[in-house]
Tab-separated table of N, CA and C in Angstrom:
chain	number	residue	atom	x	y	z
G	1	MET	N	-21.118	17.695	-9.495
G	1	MET	CA	-21.212	17.405	-8.080
G	1	MET	C	-20.813	18.680	-7.328
G	2	ILE	N	-21.598	19.020	-6.309
G	2	ILE	CA	-21.301	20.182	-5.471
G	2	ILE	C	-20.600	19.698	-4.205
G	3	MET	N	-19.387	20.219	-3.984
G	3	MET	CA	-18.620	19.875	-2.784
G	3	MET	C	-18.484	21.126	-1.925
G	4	ARG	N	-18.780	20.985	-0.658
G	4	ARG	CA	-18.594	22.091	0.284
G	4	ARG	C	-17.317	21.842	1.078
G	5	VAL	N	-16.450	22.837	1.088
G	5	VAL	CA	-15.278	22.816	1.952
G	5	VAL	C	-15.651	23.686	3.141
G	6	LEU	N	-15.689	23.093	4.309
G	6	LEU	CA	-16.106	23.826	5.498
G	6	LEU	C	-15.276	25.091	5.672
G	7	GLY	N	-15.945	26.176	5.936
G	7	GLY	CA	-15.280	27.448	6.152
G	7	GLY	C	-14.884	28.188	4.886
G	8	GLU	N	-15.073	27.565	3.713
G	8	GLU	CA	-14.683	28.198	2.448
G	8	GLU	C	-15.851	28.419	1.515
G	9	GLY	N	-16.710	27.438	1.385
G	9	GLY	CA	-17.821	27.546	0.452
G	9	GLY	C	-17.940	26.303	-0.406
G	10	GLN	N	-18.755	26.430	-1.453
G	10	GLN	CA	-19.055	25.303	-2.329
G	10	GLN	C	-18.294	25.423	-3.650
G	11	PHE	N	-17.996	24.255	-4.225
G	11	PHE	CA	-17.338	24.173	-5.519
G	11	PHE	C	-18.080	23.143	-6.365
G	12	GLU	N	-18.359	23.503	-7.613
G	12	GLU	CA	-18.954	22.541	-8.536
G	12	GLU	C	-17.815	21.820	-9.242
G	13	VAL	N	-17.811	20.495	-9.120
G	13	VAL	CA	-16.728	19.672	-9.657
G	13	VAL	C	-17.307	18.745	-10.726
G	14	ALA	N	-16.660	18.725	-11.880
G	14	ALA	CA	-17.105	17.876	-12.984
G	14	ALA	C	-16.796	16.406	-12.694
G	15	GLU	N	-17.624	15.531	-13.228
G	15	GLU	CA	-17.443	14.088	-13.024
G	15	GLU	C	-16.080	13.623	-13.521
G	16	LYS	N	-15.578	14.252	-14.580
G	16	LYS	CA	-14.280	13.849	-15.145
G	16	LYS	C	-13.119	14.049	-14.164
G	17	ASP	N	-13.317	14.895	-13.162
G	17	ASP	CA	-12.261	15.170	-12.191
G	17	ASP	C	-12.331	14.282	-10.951
G	18	LEU	N	-13.367	13.460	-10.851
G	18	LEU	CA	-13.548	12.661	-9.641
G	18	LEU	C	-12.489	11.579	-9.466
G	19	ASP	N	-11.964	11.026	-10.555
G	19	ASP	CA	-10.914	10.000	-10.421
G	19	ASP	C	-9.684	10.575	-9.713
G	20	ARG	N	-9.275	11.758	-10.125
G	20	ARG	CA	-8.122	12.412	-9.486
G	20	ARG	C	-8.411	12.681	-8.014
G	21	LEU	N	-9.591	13.200	-7.723
G	21	LEU	CA	-9.949	13.497	-6.342
G	21	LEU	C	-10.051	12.227	-5.507
G	22	ASN	N	-10.539	11.146	-6.117
G	22	ASN	CA	-10.610	9.872	-5.398
G	22	ASN	C	-9.225	9.355	-5.040
G	23	GLN	N	-8.241	9.545	-5.914
G	23	GLN	CA	-6.878	9.109	-5.608
G	23	GLN	C	-6.332	9.901	-4.417
G	24	LEU	N	-6.575	11.197	-4.427
G	24	LEU	CA	-6.130	12.034	-3.307
G	24	LEU	C	-6.871	11.659	-2.024
G	25	ASP	N	-8.126	11.303	-2.156
G	25	ASP	CA	-8.916	10.843	-1.012
G	25	ASP	C	-8.347	9.532	-0.472
G	26	ASP	N	-7.913	8.645	-1.371
G	26	ASP	CA	-7.286	7.386	-0.941
G	26	ASP	C	-5.989	7.662	-0.173
G	27	ASP	N	-5.211	8.640	-0.648
G	27	ASP	CA	-3.975	9.015	0.060
G	27	ASP	C	-4.305	9.511	1.467
G	28	LEU	N	-5.373	10.293	1.580
G	28	LEU	CA	-5.805	10.803	2.887
G	28	LEU	C	-6.222	9.652	3.787
G	29	LEU	N	-6.984	8.731	3.252
G	29	LEU	CA	-7.443	7.573	4.021
G	29	LEU	C	-6.257	6.750	4.529
G	30	GLN	N	-5.253	6.546	3.689
G	30	GLN	CA	-4.068	5.788	4.098
G	30	GLN	C	-3.321	6.502	5.222
G	31	ALA	N	-3.220	7.820	5.127
G	31	ALA	CA	-2.527	8.583	6.169
G	31	ALA	C	-3.276	8.507	7.493
G	32	VAL	N	-4.603	8.559	7.427
G	32	VAL	CA	-5.407	8.454	8.647
G	32	VAL	C	-5.247	7.066	9.256
G	33	GLU	N	-5.333	6.038	8.424
G	33	GLU	CA	-5.199	4.663	8.923
G	33	GLU	C	-3.819	4.422	9.532
G	34	ALA	N	-2.786	5.076	8.986
G	34	ALA	CA	-1.429	4.922	9.503
G	34	ALA	C	-1.181	5.814	10.719
G	35	ASP	N	-2.158	6.676	11.027
G	35	ASP	CA	-2.034	7.625	12.135
G	35	ASP	C	-0.795	8.501	11.956
G	36	ASP	N	-0.551	8.892	10.696
G	36	ASP	CA	0.624	9.682	10.323
G	36	ASP	C	0.202	11.139	10.153
G	37	GLU	N	0.449	11.935	11.181
G	37	GLU	CA	-0.001	13.337	11.205
G	37	GLU	C	0.583	14.146	10.042
G	38	GLU	N	1.860	13.969	9.762
G	38	GLU	CA	2.510	14.727	8.688
G	38	GLU	C	1.920	14.372	7.324
G	39	ALA	N	1.776	13.078	7.052
G	39	ALA	CA	1.189	12.638	5.784
G	39	ALA	C	-0.279	13.053	5.698
G	40	PHE	N	-0.980	13.025	6.820
G	40	PHE	CA	-2.376	13.436	6.862
G	40	PHE	C	-2.525	14.899	6.446
G	41	LYS	N	-1.741	15.788	7.053
G	41	LYS	CA	-1.822	17.218	6.723
G	41	LYS	C	-1.506	17.447	5.247
G	42	ALA	N	-0.493	16.764	4.733
G	42	ALA	CA	-0.124	16.909	3.325
G	42	ALA	C	-1.245	16.405	2.411
G	43	ALA	N	-1.816	15.248	2.751
G	43	ALA	CA	-2.877	14.666	1.924
G	43	ALA	C	-4.136	15.524	1.948
G	44	LEU	N	-4.508	16.016	3.122
G	44	LEU	CA	-5.686	16.876	3.221
G	44	LEU	C	-5.460	18.159	2.432
G	45	GLY	N	-4.283	18.747	2.568
G	45	GLY	CA	-3.960	19.955	1.807
G	45	GLY	C	-4.016	19.724	0.307
G	46	SER	N	-3.502	18.591	-0.140
G	46	SER	CA	-3.517	18.258	-1.571
G	46	SER	C	-4.940	18.061	-2.080
G	47	LEU	N	-5.758	17.379	-1.298
G	47	LEU	CA	-7.154	17.146	-1.692
G	47	LEU	C	-7.908	18.467	-1.808
G	48	LEU	N	-7.792	19.314	-0.803
G	48	LEU	CA	-8.505	20.589	-0.831
G	48	LEU	C	-7.989	21.490	-1.948
G	49	ALA	N	-6.684	21.489	-2.183
G	49	ALA	CA	-6.117	22.288	-3.277
G	49	ALA	C	-6.655	21.812	-4.628
G	50	ALA	N	-6.772	20.512	-4.793
G	50	ALA	CA	-7.284	19.974	-6.053
G	50	ALA	C	-8.759	20.340	-6.251
G	51	VAL	N	-9.544	20.308	-5.183
G	51	VAL	CA	-10.956	20.704	-5.292
G	51	VAL	C	-11.034	22.165	-5.728
G	52	ARG	N	-10.221	23.009	-5.142
G	52	ARG	CA	-10.208	24.431	-5.516
G	52	ARG	C	-9.748	24.617	-6.965
G	53	GLU	N	-8.784	23.792	-7.383
G	53	GLU	CA	-8.222	23.907	-8.734
G	53	GLU	C	-9.216	23.478	-9.811
G	54	VAL	N	-9.851	22.335	-9.621
G	54	VAL	CA	-10.743	21.814	-10.665
G	54	VAL	C	-12.184	22.289	-10.507
G	55	GLY	N	-12.526	22.744	-9.313
G	55	GLY	CA	-13.894	23.154	-9.056
G	55	GLY	C	-14.150	24.605	-9.423
G	56	THR	N	-15.402	24.873	-9.726
G	56	THR	CA	-15.850	26.231	-9.984
G	56	THR	C	-16.591	26.706	-8.744
G	57	PRO	N	-16.165	27.816	-8.150
G	57	PRO	CA	-16.857	28.292	-6.953
G	57	PRO	C	-18.342	28.562	-7.232
G	58	VAL	N	-19.172	28.118	-6.319
G	58	VAL	CA	-20.610	28.379	-6.398
G	58	VAL	C	-20.847	29.706	-5.678
G	59	PRO	N	-21.618	30.605	-6.278
G	59	PRO	CA	-21.863	31.892	-5.620
G	59	PRO	C	-22.387	31.713	-4.194
G	60	ALA	N	-21.925	32.551	-3.293
G	60	ALA	CA	-22.302	32.446	-1.877
G	60	ALA	C	-23.800	32.587	-1.660
G	61	ASP	N	-24.478	33.302	-2.530
G	61	ASP	CA	-25.919	33.494	-2.362
G	61	ASP	C	-26.750	32.381	-3.006
G	62	SER	N	-26.081	31.376	-3.579
G	62	SER	CA	-26.773	30.240	-4.184
G	62	SER	C	-27.304	29.314	-3.092
G	63	LEU	N	-28.429	28.690	-3.356
G	63	LEU	CA	-29.037	27.773	-2.387
G	63	LEU	C	-28.888	26.314	-2.811
G	64	GLU	N	-27.847	26.028	-3.572
G	64	GLU	CA	-27.585	24.665	-4.021
G	64	GLU	C	-27.209	23.768	-2.839
G	65	PRO	N	-27.834	22.585	-2.724
G	65	PRO	CA	-27.405	21.671	-1.660
G	65	PRO	C	-26.052	21.046	-2.013
G	66	SER	N	-25.266	20.756	-1.008
G	66	SER	CA	-23.961	20.116	-1.211
G	66	SER	C	-24.150	18.615	-1.334
G	67	ASP	N	-23.478	18.010	-2.320
G	67	ASP	CA	-23.509	16.557	-2.468
G	67	ASP	C	-22.605	15.898	-1.440
G	68	LEU	N	-21.536	16.589	-1.061
G	68	LEU	CA	-20.680	16.093	0.006
G	68	LEU	C	-19.951	17.245	0.660
G	69	ILE	N	-19.519	17.003	1.880
G	69	ILE	CA	-18.871	18.031	2.680
G	69	ILE	C	-17.472	17.567	3.049
G	70	LEU	N	-16.494	18.432	2.791
G	70	LEU	CA	-15.102	18.145	3.118
G	70	LEU	C	-14.671	18.999	4.301
G	71	PRO	N	-13.785	18.473	5.119
G	71	PRO	CA	-13.301	19.258	6.265
G	71	PRO	C	-12.446	20.425	5.797
G	72	ASP	N	-12.267	21.392	6.673
G	72	ASP	CA	-11.389	22.512	6.342
G	72	ASP	C	-9.931	22.094	6.542
G	73	ALA	N	-9.032	22.928	6.079
G	73	ALA	CA	-7.596	22.615	6.121
G	73	ALA	C	-7.059	22.489	7.542
G	74	GLU	N	-7.761	23.048	8.515
G	74	GLU	CA	-7.312	22.999	9.903
G	74	GLU	C	-7.894	21.816	10.686
G	75	ALA	N	-8.646	20.952	10.013
G	75	ALA	CA	-9.243	19.800	10.689
G	75	ALA	C	-8.146	18.894	11.244
G	76	SER	N	-8.432	18.301	12.383
G	76	SER	CA	-7.464	17.386	12.998
G	76	SER	C	-7.612	15.983	12.426
G	77	LEU	N	-6.596	15.197	12.635
G	77	LEU	CA	-6.623	13.805	12.209
G	77	LEU	C	-7.815	13.093	12.848
G	78	ASP	N	-8.085	13.335	14.116
G	78	ASP	CA	-9.210	12.688	14.790
G	78	ASP	C	-10.556	13.122	14.211
G	79	GLN	N	-10.681	14.403	13.859
G	79	GLN	CA	-11.930	14.874	13.263
G	79	GLN	C	-12.181	14.198	11.920
G	80	VAL	N	-11.155	14.088	11.111
G	80	VAL	CA	-11.309	13.453	9.804
G	80	VAL	C	-11.535	11.956	9.972
G	81	ARG	N	-10.895	11.345	10.955
G	81	ARG	CA	-11.124	9.922	11.222
G	81	ARG	C	-12.615	9.677	11.508
G	82	GLU	N	-13.232	10.563	12.277
G	82	GLU	CA	-14.669	10.437	12.568
G	82	GLU	C	-15.509	10.596	11.303
G	83	LEU	N	-15.156	11.544	10.453
G	83	LEU	CA	-15.867	11.716	9.185
G	83	LEU	C	-15.746	10.467	8.320
G	84	LEU	N	-14.552	9.888	8.291
G	84	LEU	CA	-14.335	8.686	7.488
G	84	LEU	C	-15.145	7.514	8.018
G	85	ARG	N	-15.272	7.412	9.325
G	85	ARG	CA	-16.097	6.337	9.901
G	85	ARG	C	-17.547	6.500	9.466
G	86	ALA	N	-18.010	7.736	9.446
G	86	ALA	CA	-19.399	8.008	9.061
G	86	ALA	C	-19.622	7.763	7.566
G	87	GLU	N	-18.612	8.086	6.747
G	87	GLU	CA	-18.760	7.985	5.293
G	87	GLU	C	-18.460	6.587	4.758
G	88	GLY	N	-17.578	5.869	5.394
G	88	GLY	CA	-17.238	4.528	4.923
G	88	GLY	C	-15.918	4.481	4.193
G	89	ASP	N	-15.944	4.520	2.858
G	89	ASP	CA	-14.747	4.320	2.037
G	89	ASP	C	-14.084	5.613	1.602
G	90	GLY	N	-14.001	6.586	2.449
G	90	GLY	CA	-13.377	7.845	2.088
G	90	GLY	C	-14.395	8.977	2.098
G	91	LEU	N	-13.903	10.162	1.837
G	91	LEU	CA	-14.761	11.339	1.855
G	91	LEU	C	-15.469	11.550	0.518
G	92	ILE	N	-14.839	11.080	-0.560
G	92	ILE	CA	-15.397	11.269	-1.899
G	92	ILE	C	-15.802	9.911	-2.460
G	93	PRO	N	-17.072	9.751	-2.795
G	93	PRO	CA	-17.535	8.460	-3.295
G	93	PRO	C	-16.963	8.170	-4.676
G	94	GLY	N	-16.774	6.899	-4.947
G	94	GLY	CA	-16.292	6.500	-6.262
G	94	GLY	C	-17.394	6.637	-7.297
G	95	ILE	N	-16.985	6.620	-8.549
G	95	ILE	CA	-17.938	6.702	-9.661
G	95	ILE	C	-18.441	5.297	-9.936
G	96	PRO	N	-19.764	5.093	-10.005
G	96	PRO	CA	-20.296	3.758	-10.307
G	96	PRO	C	-19.798	3.290	-11.674
G	97	GLU	N	-19.454	2.034	-11.755
G	97	GLU	CA	-18.965	1.448	-13.017
G	97	GLU	C	-20.095	1.270	-13.986
């Protein structure tokens, strides 16, 4: 799966890492729903750090389409809330059973 982090670039993430990313995405969703700015910043930072850790950067000159787009680390709680409304159940889709 190709994930784009706005302002940073694309990362190729293996399916085996999606469970971990989904848990971090759930933490982000809970922080947004609680309107907890401190928890939101921590959760967003953790999610983006994990994408960078498990993902392989896609070369900047590659024309690969992104499967999903994540906000940058400076995104506001309101901006992410809007993204979550558009996406539904979080920023990262679950793996079909």
